[in-house]
Coordinates of C-alpha atoms in Angstrom, one line a residue:
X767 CA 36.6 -33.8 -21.8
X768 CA 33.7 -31.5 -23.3
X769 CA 29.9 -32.5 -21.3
X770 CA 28.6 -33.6 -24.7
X771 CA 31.9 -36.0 -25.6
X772 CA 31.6 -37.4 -22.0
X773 CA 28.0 -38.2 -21.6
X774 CA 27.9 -40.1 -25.4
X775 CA 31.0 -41.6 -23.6
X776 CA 29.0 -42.8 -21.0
X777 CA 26.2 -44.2 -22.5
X778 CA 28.5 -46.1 -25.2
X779 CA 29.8 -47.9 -21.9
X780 CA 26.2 -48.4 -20.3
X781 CA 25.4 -49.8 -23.8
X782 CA 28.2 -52.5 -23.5
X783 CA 28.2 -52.9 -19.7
X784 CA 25.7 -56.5 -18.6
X785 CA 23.5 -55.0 -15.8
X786 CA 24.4 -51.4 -15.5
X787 CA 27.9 -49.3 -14.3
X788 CA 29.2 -47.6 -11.0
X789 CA 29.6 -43.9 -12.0
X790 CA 33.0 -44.2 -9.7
X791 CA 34.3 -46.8 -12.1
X792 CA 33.4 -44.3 -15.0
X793 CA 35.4 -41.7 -13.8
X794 CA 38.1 -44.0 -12.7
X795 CA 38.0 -45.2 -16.2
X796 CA 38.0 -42.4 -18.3
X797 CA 40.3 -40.4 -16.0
X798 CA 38.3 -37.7 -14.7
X799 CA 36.9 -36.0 -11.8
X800 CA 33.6 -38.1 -10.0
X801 CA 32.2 -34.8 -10.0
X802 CA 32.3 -34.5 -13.9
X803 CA 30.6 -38.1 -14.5
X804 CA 27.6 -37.1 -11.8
X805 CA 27.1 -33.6 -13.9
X806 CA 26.7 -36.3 -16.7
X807 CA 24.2 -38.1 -15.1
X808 CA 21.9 -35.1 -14.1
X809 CA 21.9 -33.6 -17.6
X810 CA 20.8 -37.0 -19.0
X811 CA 18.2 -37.3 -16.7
X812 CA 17.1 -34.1 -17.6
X813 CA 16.5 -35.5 -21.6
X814 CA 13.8 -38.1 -19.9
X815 CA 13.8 -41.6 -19.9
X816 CA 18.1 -42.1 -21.3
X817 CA 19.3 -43.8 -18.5
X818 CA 18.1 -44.7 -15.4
X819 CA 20.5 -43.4 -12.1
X820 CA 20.3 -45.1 -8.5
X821 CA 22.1 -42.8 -5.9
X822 CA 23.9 -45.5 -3.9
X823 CA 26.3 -44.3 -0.8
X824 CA 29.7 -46.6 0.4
X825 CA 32.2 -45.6 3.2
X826 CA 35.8 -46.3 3.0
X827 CA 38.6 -45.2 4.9
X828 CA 41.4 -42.6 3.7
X829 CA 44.6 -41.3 5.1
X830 CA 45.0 -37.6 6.1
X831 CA 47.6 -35.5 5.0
X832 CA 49.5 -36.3 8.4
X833 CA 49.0 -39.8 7.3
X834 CA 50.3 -39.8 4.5
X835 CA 53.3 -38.5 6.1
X836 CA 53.9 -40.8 8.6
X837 CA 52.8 -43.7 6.1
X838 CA 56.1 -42.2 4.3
X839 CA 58.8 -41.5 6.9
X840 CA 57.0 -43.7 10.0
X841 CA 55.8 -42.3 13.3
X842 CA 56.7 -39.5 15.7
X843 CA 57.7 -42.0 17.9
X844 CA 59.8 -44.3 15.7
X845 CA 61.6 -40.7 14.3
X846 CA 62.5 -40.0 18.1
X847 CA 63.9 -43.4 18.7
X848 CA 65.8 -43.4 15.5
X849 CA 67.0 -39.9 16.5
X850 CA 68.7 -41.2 20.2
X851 CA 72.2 -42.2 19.9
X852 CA 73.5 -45.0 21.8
X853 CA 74.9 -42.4 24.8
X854 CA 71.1 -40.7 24.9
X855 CA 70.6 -37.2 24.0
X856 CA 69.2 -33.9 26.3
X857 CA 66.0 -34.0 26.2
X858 CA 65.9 -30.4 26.0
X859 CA 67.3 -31.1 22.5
X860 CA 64.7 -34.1 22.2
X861 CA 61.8 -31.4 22.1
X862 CA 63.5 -29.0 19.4
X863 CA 62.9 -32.1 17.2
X864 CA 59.8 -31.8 14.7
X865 CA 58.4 -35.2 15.7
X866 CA 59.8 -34.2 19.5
X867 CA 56.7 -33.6 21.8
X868 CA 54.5 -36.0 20.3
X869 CA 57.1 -38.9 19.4
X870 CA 58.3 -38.2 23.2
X871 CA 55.3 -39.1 24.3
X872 CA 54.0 -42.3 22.1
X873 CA 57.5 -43.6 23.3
X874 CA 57.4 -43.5 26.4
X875 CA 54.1 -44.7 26.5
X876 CA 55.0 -47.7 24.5
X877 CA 58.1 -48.0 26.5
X878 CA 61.0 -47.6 23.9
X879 CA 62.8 -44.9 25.9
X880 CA 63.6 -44.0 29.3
X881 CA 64.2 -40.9 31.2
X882 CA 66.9 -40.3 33.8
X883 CA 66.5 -37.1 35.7
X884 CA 69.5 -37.3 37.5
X885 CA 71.3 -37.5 34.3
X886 CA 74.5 -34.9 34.6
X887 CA 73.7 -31.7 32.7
X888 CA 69.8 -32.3 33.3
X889 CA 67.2 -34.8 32.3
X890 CA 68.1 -37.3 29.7
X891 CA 66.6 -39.4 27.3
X892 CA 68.4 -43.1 26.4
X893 CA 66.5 -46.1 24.5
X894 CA 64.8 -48.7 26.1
X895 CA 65.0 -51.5 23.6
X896 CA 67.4 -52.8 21.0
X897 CA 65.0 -51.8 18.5
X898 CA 61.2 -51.4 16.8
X899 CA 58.7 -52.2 15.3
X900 CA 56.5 -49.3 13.5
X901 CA 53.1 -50.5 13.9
X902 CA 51.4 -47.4 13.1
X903 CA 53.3 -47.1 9.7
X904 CA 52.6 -50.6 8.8
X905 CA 48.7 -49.9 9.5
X906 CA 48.4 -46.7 7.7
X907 CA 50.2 -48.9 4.4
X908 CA 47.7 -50.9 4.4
X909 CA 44.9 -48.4 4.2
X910 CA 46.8 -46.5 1.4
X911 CA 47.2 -49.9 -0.5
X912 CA 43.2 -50.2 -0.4
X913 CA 43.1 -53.1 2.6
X914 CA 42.0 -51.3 5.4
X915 CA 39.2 -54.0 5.8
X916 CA 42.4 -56.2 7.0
X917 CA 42.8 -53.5 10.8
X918 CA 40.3 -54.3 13.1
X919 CA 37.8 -51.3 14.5
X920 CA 39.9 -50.8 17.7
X921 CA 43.1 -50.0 15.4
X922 CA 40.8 -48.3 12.6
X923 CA 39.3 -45.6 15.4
X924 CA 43.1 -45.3 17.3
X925 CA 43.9 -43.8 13.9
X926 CA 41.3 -41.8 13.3
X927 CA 41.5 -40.6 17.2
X928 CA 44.9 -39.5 16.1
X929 CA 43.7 -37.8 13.2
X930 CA 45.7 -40.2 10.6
X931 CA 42.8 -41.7 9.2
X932 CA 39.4 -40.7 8.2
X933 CA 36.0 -42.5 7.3
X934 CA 34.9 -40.8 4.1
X935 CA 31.1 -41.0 2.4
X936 CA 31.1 -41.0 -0.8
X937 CA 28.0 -41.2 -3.1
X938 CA 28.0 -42.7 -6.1
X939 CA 25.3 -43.7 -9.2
X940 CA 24.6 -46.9 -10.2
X941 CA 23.5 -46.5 -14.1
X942 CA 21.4 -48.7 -16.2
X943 CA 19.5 -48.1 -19.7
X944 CA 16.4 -46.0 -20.0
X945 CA 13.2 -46.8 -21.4
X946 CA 14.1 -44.5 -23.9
X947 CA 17.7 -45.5 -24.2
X948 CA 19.9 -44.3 -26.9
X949 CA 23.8 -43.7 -27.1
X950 CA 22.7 -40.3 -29.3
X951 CA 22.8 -37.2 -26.9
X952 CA 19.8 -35.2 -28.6
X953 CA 18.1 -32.1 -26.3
X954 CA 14.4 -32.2 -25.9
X955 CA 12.5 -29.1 -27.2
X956 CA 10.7 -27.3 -24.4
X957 CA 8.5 -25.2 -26.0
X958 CA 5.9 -25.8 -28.5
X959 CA 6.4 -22.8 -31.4
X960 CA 3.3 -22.2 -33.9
X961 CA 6.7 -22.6 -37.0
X962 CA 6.6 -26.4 -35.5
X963 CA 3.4 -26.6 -35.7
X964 CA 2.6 -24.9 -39.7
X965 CA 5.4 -27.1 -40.7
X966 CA 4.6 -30.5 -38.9
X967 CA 8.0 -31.0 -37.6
X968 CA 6.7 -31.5 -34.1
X969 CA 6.2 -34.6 -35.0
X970 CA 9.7 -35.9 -35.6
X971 CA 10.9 -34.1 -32.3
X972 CA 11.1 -35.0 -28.5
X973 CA 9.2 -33.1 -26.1
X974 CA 10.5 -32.8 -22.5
X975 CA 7.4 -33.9 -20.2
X976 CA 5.7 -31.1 -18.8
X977 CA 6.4 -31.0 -14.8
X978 CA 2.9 -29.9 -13.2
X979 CA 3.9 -30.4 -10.1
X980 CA 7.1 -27.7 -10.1
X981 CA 6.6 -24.7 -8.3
X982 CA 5.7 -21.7 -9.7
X983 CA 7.4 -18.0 -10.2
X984 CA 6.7 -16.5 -6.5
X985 CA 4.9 -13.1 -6.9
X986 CA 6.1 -10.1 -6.0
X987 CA 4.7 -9.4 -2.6
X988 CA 3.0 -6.4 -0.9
X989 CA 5.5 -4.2 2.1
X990 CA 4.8 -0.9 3.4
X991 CA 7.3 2.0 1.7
X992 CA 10.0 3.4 4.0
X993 CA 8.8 6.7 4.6
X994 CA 5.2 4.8 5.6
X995 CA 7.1 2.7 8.8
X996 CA 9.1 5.7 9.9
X997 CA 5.6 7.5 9.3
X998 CA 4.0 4.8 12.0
X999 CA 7.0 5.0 14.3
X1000 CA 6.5 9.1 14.6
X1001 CA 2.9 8.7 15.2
X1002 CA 3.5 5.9 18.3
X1003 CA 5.9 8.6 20.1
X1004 CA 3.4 11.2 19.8
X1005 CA 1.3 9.2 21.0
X1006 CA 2.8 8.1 24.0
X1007 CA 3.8 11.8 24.3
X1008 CA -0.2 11.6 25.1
X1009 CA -1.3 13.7 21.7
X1010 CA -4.2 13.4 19.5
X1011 CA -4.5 13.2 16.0
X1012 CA -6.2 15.9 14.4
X1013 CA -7.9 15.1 11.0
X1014 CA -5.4 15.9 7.5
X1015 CA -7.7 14.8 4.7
X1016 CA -8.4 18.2 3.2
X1017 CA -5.8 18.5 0.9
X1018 CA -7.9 21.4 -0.5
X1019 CA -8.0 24.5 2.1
X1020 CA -9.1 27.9 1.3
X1021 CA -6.8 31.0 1.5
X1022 CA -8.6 32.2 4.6
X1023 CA -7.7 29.2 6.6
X1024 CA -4.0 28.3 4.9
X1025 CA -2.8 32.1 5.3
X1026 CA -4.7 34.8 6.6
X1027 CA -5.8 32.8 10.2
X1028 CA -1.9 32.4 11.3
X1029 CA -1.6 35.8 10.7
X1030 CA 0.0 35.6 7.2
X1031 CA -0.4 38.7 5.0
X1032 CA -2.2 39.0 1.7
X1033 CA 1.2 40.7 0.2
X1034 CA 3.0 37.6 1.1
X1035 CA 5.3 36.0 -1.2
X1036 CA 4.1 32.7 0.0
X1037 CA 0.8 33.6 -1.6
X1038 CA 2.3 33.9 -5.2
X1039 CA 1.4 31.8 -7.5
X1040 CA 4.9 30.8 -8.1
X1041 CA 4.9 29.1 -4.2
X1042 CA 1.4 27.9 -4.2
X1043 CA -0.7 26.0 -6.4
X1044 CA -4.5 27.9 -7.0
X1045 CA -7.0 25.8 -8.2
X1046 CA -9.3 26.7 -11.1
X1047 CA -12.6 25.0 -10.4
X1048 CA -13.8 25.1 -7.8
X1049 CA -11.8 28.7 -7.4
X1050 CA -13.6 30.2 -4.4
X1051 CA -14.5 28.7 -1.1
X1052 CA -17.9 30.5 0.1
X1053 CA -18.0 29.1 4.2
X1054 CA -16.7 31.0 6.7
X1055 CA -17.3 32.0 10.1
X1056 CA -18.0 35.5 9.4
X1057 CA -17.8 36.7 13.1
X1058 CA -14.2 35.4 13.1
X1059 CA -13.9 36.4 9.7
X1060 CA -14.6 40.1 10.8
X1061 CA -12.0 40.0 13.3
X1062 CA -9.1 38.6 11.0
X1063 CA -9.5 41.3 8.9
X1064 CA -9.6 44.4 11.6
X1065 CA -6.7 43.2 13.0
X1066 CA -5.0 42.3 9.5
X1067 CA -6.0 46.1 8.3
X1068 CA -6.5 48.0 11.3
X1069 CA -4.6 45.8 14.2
X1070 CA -5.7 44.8 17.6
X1071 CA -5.3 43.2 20.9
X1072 CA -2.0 45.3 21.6
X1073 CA -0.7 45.3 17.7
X1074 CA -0.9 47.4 14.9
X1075 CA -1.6 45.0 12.0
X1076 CA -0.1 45.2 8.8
X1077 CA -2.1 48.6 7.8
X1078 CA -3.6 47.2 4.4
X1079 CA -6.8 46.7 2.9
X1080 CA -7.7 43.1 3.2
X1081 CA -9.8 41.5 1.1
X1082 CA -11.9 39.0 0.9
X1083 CA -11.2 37.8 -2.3
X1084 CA -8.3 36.6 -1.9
X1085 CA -9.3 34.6 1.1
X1086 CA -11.8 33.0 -0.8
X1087 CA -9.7 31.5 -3.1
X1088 CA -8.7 27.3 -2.8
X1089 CA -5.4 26.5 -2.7
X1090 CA -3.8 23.2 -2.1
X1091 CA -2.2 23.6 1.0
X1092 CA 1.2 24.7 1.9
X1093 CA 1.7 23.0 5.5
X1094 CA -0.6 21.8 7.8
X1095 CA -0.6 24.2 10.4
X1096 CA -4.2 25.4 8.3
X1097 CA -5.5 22.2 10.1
X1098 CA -4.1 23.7 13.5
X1099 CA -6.0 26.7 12.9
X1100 CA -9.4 25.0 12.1
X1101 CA -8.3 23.1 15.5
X1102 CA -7.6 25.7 17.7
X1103 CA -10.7 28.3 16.7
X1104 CA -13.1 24.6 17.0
X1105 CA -11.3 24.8 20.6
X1106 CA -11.7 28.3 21.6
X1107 CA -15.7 27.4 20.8
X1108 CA -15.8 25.3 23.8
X1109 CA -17.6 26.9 27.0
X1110 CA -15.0 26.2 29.0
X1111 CA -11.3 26.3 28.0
X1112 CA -9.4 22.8 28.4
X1113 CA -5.5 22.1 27.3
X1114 CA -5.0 20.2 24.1
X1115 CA -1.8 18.6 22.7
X1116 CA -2.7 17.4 18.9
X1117 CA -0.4 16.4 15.9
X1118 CA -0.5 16.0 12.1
X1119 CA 1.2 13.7 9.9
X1120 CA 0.2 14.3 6.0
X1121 CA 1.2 15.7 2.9
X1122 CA 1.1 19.3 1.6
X1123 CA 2.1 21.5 -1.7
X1124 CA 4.3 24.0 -2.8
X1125 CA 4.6 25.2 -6.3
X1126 CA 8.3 24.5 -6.7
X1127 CA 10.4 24.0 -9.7
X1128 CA 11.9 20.8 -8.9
X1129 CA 15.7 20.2 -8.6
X1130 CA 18.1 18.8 -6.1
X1131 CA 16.6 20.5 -3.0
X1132 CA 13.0 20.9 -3.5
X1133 CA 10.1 19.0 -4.6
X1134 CA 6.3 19.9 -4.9
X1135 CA 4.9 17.5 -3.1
X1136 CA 6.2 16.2 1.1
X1137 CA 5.4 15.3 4.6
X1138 CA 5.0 17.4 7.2
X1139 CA 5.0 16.2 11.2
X1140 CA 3.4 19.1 13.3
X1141 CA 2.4 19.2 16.7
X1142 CA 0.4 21.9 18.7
X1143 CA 0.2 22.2 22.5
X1144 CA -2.0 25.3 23.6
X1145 CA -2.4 25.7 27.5
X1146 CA -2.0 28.4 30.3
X1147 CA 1.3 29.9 30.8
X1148 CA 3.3 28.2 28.3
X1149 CA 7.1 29.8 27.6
X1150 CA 9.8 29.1 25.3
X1151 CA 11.2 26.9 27.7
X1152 CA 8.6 24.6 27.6
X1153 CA 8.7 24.5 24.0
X1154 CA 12.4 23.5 24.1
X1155 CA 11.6 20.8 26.9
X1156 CA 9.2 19.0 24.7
X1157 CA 11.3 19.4 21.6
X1158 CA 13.8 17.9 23.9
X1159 CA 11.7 15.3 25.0
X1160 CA 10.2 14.5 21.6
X1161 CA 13.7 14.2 19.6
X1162 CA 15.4 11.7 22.6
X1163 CA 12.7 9.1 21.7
X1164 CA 14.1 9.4 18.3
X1165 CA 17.6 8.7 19.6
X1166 CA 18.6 12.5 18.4
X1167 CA 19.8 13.9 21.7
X1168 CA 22.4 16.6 19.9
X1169 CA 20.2 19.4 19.3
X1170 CA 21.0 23.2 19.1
X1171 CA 18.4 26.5 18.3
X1172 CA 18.3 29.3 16.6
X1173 CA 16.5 32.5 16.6
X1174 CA 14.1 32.8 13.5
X1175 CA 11.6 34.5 12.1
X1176 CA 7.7 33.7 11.1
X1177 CA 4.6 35.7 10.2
X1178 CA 2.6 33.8 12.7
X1179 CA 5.2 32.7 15.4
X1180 CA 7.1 34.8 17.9
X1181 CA 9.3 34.2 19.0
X1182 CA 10.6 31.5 16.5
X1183 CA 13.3 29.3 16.3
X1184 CA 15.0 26.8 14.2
X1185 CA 15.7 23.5 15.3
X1186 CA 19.5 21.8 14.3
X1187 CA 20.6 18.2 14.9
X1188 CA 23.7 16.9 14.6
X1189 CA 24.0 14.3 12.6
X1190 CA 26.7 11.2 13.3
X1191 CA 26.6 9.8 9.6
X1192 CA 27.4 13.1 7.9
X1193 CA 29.5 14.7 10.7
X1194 CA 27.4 18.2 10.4
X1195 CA 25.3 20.0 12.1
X1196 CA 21.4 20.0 9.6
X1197 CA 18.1 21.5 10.4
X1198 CA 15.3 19.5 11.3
X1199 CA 12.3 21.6 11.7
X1200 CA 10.7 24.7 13.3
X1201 CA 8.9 26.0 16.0
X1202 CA 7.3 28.7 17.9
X1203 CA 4.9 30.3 20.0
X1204 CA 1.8 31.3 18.0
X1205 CA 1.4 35.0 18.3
X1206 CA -1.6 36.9 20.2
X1207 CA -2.9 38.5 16.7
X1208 CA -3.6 34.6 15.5
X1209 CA -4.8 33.3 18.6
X1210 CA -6.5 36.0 20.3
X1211 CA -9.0 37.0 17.1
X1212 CA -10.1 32.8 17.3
X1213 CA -11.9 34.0 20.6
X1214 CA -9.1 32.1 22.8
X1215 CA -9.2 32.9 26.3
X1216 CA -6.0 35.8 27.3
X1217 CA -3.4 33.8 28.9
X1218 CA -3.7 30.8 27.2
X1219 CA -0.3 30.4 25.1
X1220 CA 0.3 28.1 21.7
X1221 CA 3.5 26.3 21.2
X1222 CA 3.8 24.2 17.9
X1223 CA 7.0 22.8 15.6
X1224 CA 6.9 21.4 12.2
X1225 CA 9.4 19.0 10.8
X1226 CA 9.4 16.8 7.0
X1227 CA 9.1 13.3 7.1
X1228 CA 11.7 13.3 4.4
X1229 CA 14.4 14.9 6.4
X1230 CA 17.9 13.8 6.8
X1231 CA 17.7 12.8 11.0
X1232 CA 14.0 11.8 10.8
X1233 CA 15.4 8.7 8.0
X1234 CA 18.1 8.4 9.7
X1235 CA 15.6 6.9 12.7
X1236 CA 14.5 4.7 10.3
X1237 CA 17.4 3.8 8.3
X1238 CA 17.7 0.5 9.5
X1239 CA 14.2 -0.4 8.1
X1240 CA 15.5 1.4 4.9
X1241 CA 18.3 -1.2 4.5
X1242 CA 16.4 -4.3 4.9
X1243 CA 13.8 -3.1 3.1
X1244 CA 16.0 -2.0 -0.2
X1245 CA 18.7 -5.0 0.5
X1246 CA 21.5 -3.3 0.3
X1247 CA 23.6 -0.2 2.5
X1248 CA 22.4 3.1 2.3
X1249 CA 24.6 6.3 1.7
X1250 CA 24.0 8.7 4.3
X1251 CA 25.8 11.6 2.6
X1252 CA 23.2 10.5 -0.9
X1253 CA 20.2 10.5 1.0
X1254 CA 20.7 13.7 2.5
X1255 CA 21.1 15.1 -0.7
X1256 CA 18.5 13.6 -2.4
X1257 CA 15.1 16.0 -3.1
X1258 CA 13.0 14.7 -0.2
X1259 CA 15.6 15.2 2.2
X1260 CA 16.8 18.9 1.7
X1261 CA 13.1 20.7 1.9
X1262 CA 12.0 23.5 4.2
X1263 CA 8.8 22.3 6.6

C-alpha cells in the first residue's frame, strides 16, 4: 500500500473509530507491517495538528523458532521416549538421535527412562513408565494460541530459561483526532515565496509552524593542516635533541647572504633567474658587514685559508640584489657569523622550520613554494661520524631506523652526503634530505675560530618518510585511507631540500 493511500486509510478509520485506534489493530487490520502504520503516524505529525499519537508500550510472550518446533512435534524428551522400543535401545544409538543429548536428559530428570549399565553390549536405555504426558508441548500451545496469561511465572521463565519462549516489547500508538483533524492528506508549505505573496495565495495555504527551538547547521570548525602537526611534532624532537630555534621570518634575503656566504659562486646556475625568484622593488639590499664582505670576495676571487677560490671577479652587484630565498641555510649563515662575533667561542646546535622559493615550472615533481627542516651543530672537532650519529639519532625518534648514505656533492659542504630511507609503504629505498660538513672557505672568512667544525642536514617537510610520521594524523584528519604510493607522488612530496 502506497504512504499516501495508507495514511488517508488511517485517518478514515480514526474518523469512524469512538475514542481513538491502536496502531497494532491498524496494521492488523489492513494487513500490513506495524512498521508501515508507525511511518504513517510520523508523517502525519509532521503536517501539525492531524492526529494526535500517544506512544504506549505492552509486553507479551512469543515462541522462538525452537518453540515453535517443539510446539509442533513435542519435546526432546517426549521424541526420546517415543523413540525406545519396548526391549530398550543402546544408548550409544540414543545420542545419534537429533533430540538425543537434550531429550536424554529432560527424561531422566523427569524419570521416564532408566539406565542399566550392566546392560550386555554396554549401557542401555529402557522406559520407565507406560507412558506421557508432554507438558512442555501443551504450555508452548497455549502461548501460540494467544493464552499465555493462563502459565503461571514459574512455568513462563522455565521456558524462557530454555530458550522456548521470549518476553517481547512492543510499542505501539494510540491515535486520536487532531485539533486540525481532517481525513484529506494535504502537505504544509514550508517556505514563504515572494509568487505567494504578489498573488495572495498564502492565504488559502497551510504553513508548517516554524520550530525555533531546532538546532541549527553546525559550522564548519577551525583544525590545524597536516603538514602544520607533523610541523609541531619535528620541532618537539629537535627540541628535546636540546636545539634552538633560530629566527625564519625573512622571506626576503639578499644575494650576499642566500649564495655568496656558503661559498656559492656568482656563475652558479642556482642564481639564474630561471631557479630563483629576483625581486624588482626593492632590487638592491645596501647593509652589509663590509669587513666580512671584503673577505668573501678575496677568497671567492682570489682564495684563501688553504683554497684557491673560484678565480673570478666577484661583484658586488650581484650580491646586492633581493631574492626570495632558496633554503634556509641563508639563516644559518646570518647565525653562524652573529656566533663567530662572540668573544669567546661557545657550541651551538640551532634548527629552522620555514618556507623558501624556487623559481620552478610546476609539474608532478616540483613546486615553487615548500618546507625546509635544517639543523646546524658547529663545535670543536666534529667528523662525519658525528654527523651520521645525530642523523641517526634524529631519524629513530621519527620511527625511521632504515637509513643508508651516499656520497654527494655541494658548493658549500664537503664532504656531502645524501640521506636514503627505506620506506615500508612503498617498498623502496627514497631520499630524505642532505647533509654535510660546512667547508673552511664559508666558515673560516665569518671570523670562526680554526678548529671549530659545522655539521648541518636539510630535509622538506613535504617528503615522503617525513608524512609518513604523520600519516596517522593525515587519516583522521581527511576521514578516509591514504595512498602511500599517491602521496609520494604527489608535487610536495617529490622536491629537492
Amino acid at each position: 500500500m502506497a504512504d499516501g493511500l495508507l495514511a488517508e486509510s488511517l485517518l478514515q478509520r480514526v474518523e469512524k473509530a469512538d475514542g481513538g485506534i491502536d496502531s497494532q489493530d491498524v496494521a492488523a487490520n489492513l494487513g500490513v507491517e506495524h512498521q508501515l502504520v508507525v511511518g504513517a503516524v510520523k508523517s502525519l505529525q509532521s503536517l501539525g495538528e492531524v492526529i494526535s499519537a500517544e506512544q504506549r508500550s505492552s509486553k507479551h510472550w512469543e515462541l522462538t523458532e525452537e518453540g515453535k518446533e517443539i510446539a509442533g512435534e513435542g519435546s526432546h524428551e517426549a521424541r526420546v521416549f517415543a523413540a525406545i522400543p519396548t526391549e530398550g535401545m543402546p544408548q550409544s544409538q540414543l545420542m545419534k538421535l537429533p533430540s538425543g543429548k537434550v531429550g536424554f536428559s529432560k527424561a531422566m530428570s523427569n524419570k521416564w527412562i532408566r539406565l542399566d549399565k550392566n546392560a550386555e553390549g554396554g549401557p542401555r536405555i529402557f522406559r520407565a513408565v507406560e507412558s506421557i504426558e508432554d507438558a512442555v508441548q501443551e504450555r508452548l500451545l497455549l502461548v501460540q494460541r494467544g493464552q499465555a496469561d493462563r502459565l503461571e511465572e514459574k512455568e513462563k521463565n522455565e521456558l524462557k530459561k530454555r530458550k522456548l519462549l521470549m518476553e517481547v516489547t512492543v510499542k505501539s500508538y494510540w491515535i486520536t483526532k487532531g485539533s486540525a483533524f481532517s481525513t484529506r492528506v494535504s502537505r504544509q508549505e514550508t517556505e514563504l515565496t515572494p509568487e505567494m505573496i504578489a498573488s495572495g495565495s498564502w492565504r488559502d495555504k497551510s504553513f508548517k509552524p516554524y520550530n525555533f527551538e531546532a538546532m541549527g547547521i553546525i559550522p564548519d570548525c577551525g583544525h590545524l593542516h597536516p603538514l602544520m602537526k607533523v610541523r609541531t611534532q619535528f620541532r618537539q624532537i629537535f627540541l628535546e635533541m636540546g636545539f634552538t630555534e633560530m629566527p625564519t621570518n625573512n622571506f626576503i634575503e639578499s644575494s650576499f647572504w642566500n649564495f655568496d656566504a656558503l661559498f656559492q659562486p656568482q656563475q652558479h646556475p642556482a642564481r639564474d633567474q630561471h631557479d630563483t625568484f629576483f625581486l624588482s622593488d626593492p632590487a638592491l639590499a645596501h647593509e652589509f658587514p663590509q669587513d666580512y664582505l671584503e673577505r668573501v670576495r678575496k677568497v671567492h676571487s682570489e682564495g684563501g685559508f688553504g683554497s684557491q677560490g673560484y678565480k673570478y671577479d666577484w661583484k658586488i652587484e650581484e650580491a646586492q640584489k633581493n631574492i626570495l630565498r632558496t633554503h634556509t641555510t641563508a639563516v644559518s649563515a646570518r647565525m653562524l657569523y652573529r656566533l663567530s662575533q662572540q668573544e669567546v667561542f661557545t657550541p651551538v646546535k640551532y634548527f629552522s622550520i620555514d618556507r623558501v622559493f624556487r623559481n620552478e615550472t610546476l609539474d608532478a615533481t616540483h613546486l615553487a613554494e615548500f618546507h625546509q627542516i635544517e639543523g646546524v651543530v658547529a663545535d670543536y672537532g666534529l667528523t662525519l661520524g658525528d654527523l651520521m650519529g645525530i642523523l641517526h639519532q634524529f631519524f629513530t625518534k621519527l620511527g625511521i631506523t632504515k637509513l643508508r648514505f651516499k656520497p654527494a656533492y655541494n658548493p658549500y659542504t664537503e664532504p656531502s652526503m645524501e640521506v636514503f630511507s627505506y620506506h615500508e609503504g612503498l617498498k623502496k629505498w627514497v631520499e630524505v634530505g642532505n647533509s654535510g660538513v660546512f667547508r673552511p672557505e664559508m666558515l673560516l672568512p665569518m671570523g670562526l675560530p680554526e678548529g671549530v667544525s659545522v655539521i648541518a642536514w636539510g630535509l622538506s617537510l613535504e617528503r615522503p618518510t617525513m608524512i609518513k610520521y604523520g600519516i596517522n594524523n593525515i587519516r583522521e584528519l581527511v576521514g578516509h585511507k591514504v595512498n602511500l604510493q599517491m602521496v609520494y607522488d604527489s608535487p610536495v612530496c617529490r622536491l629537492d631540500t
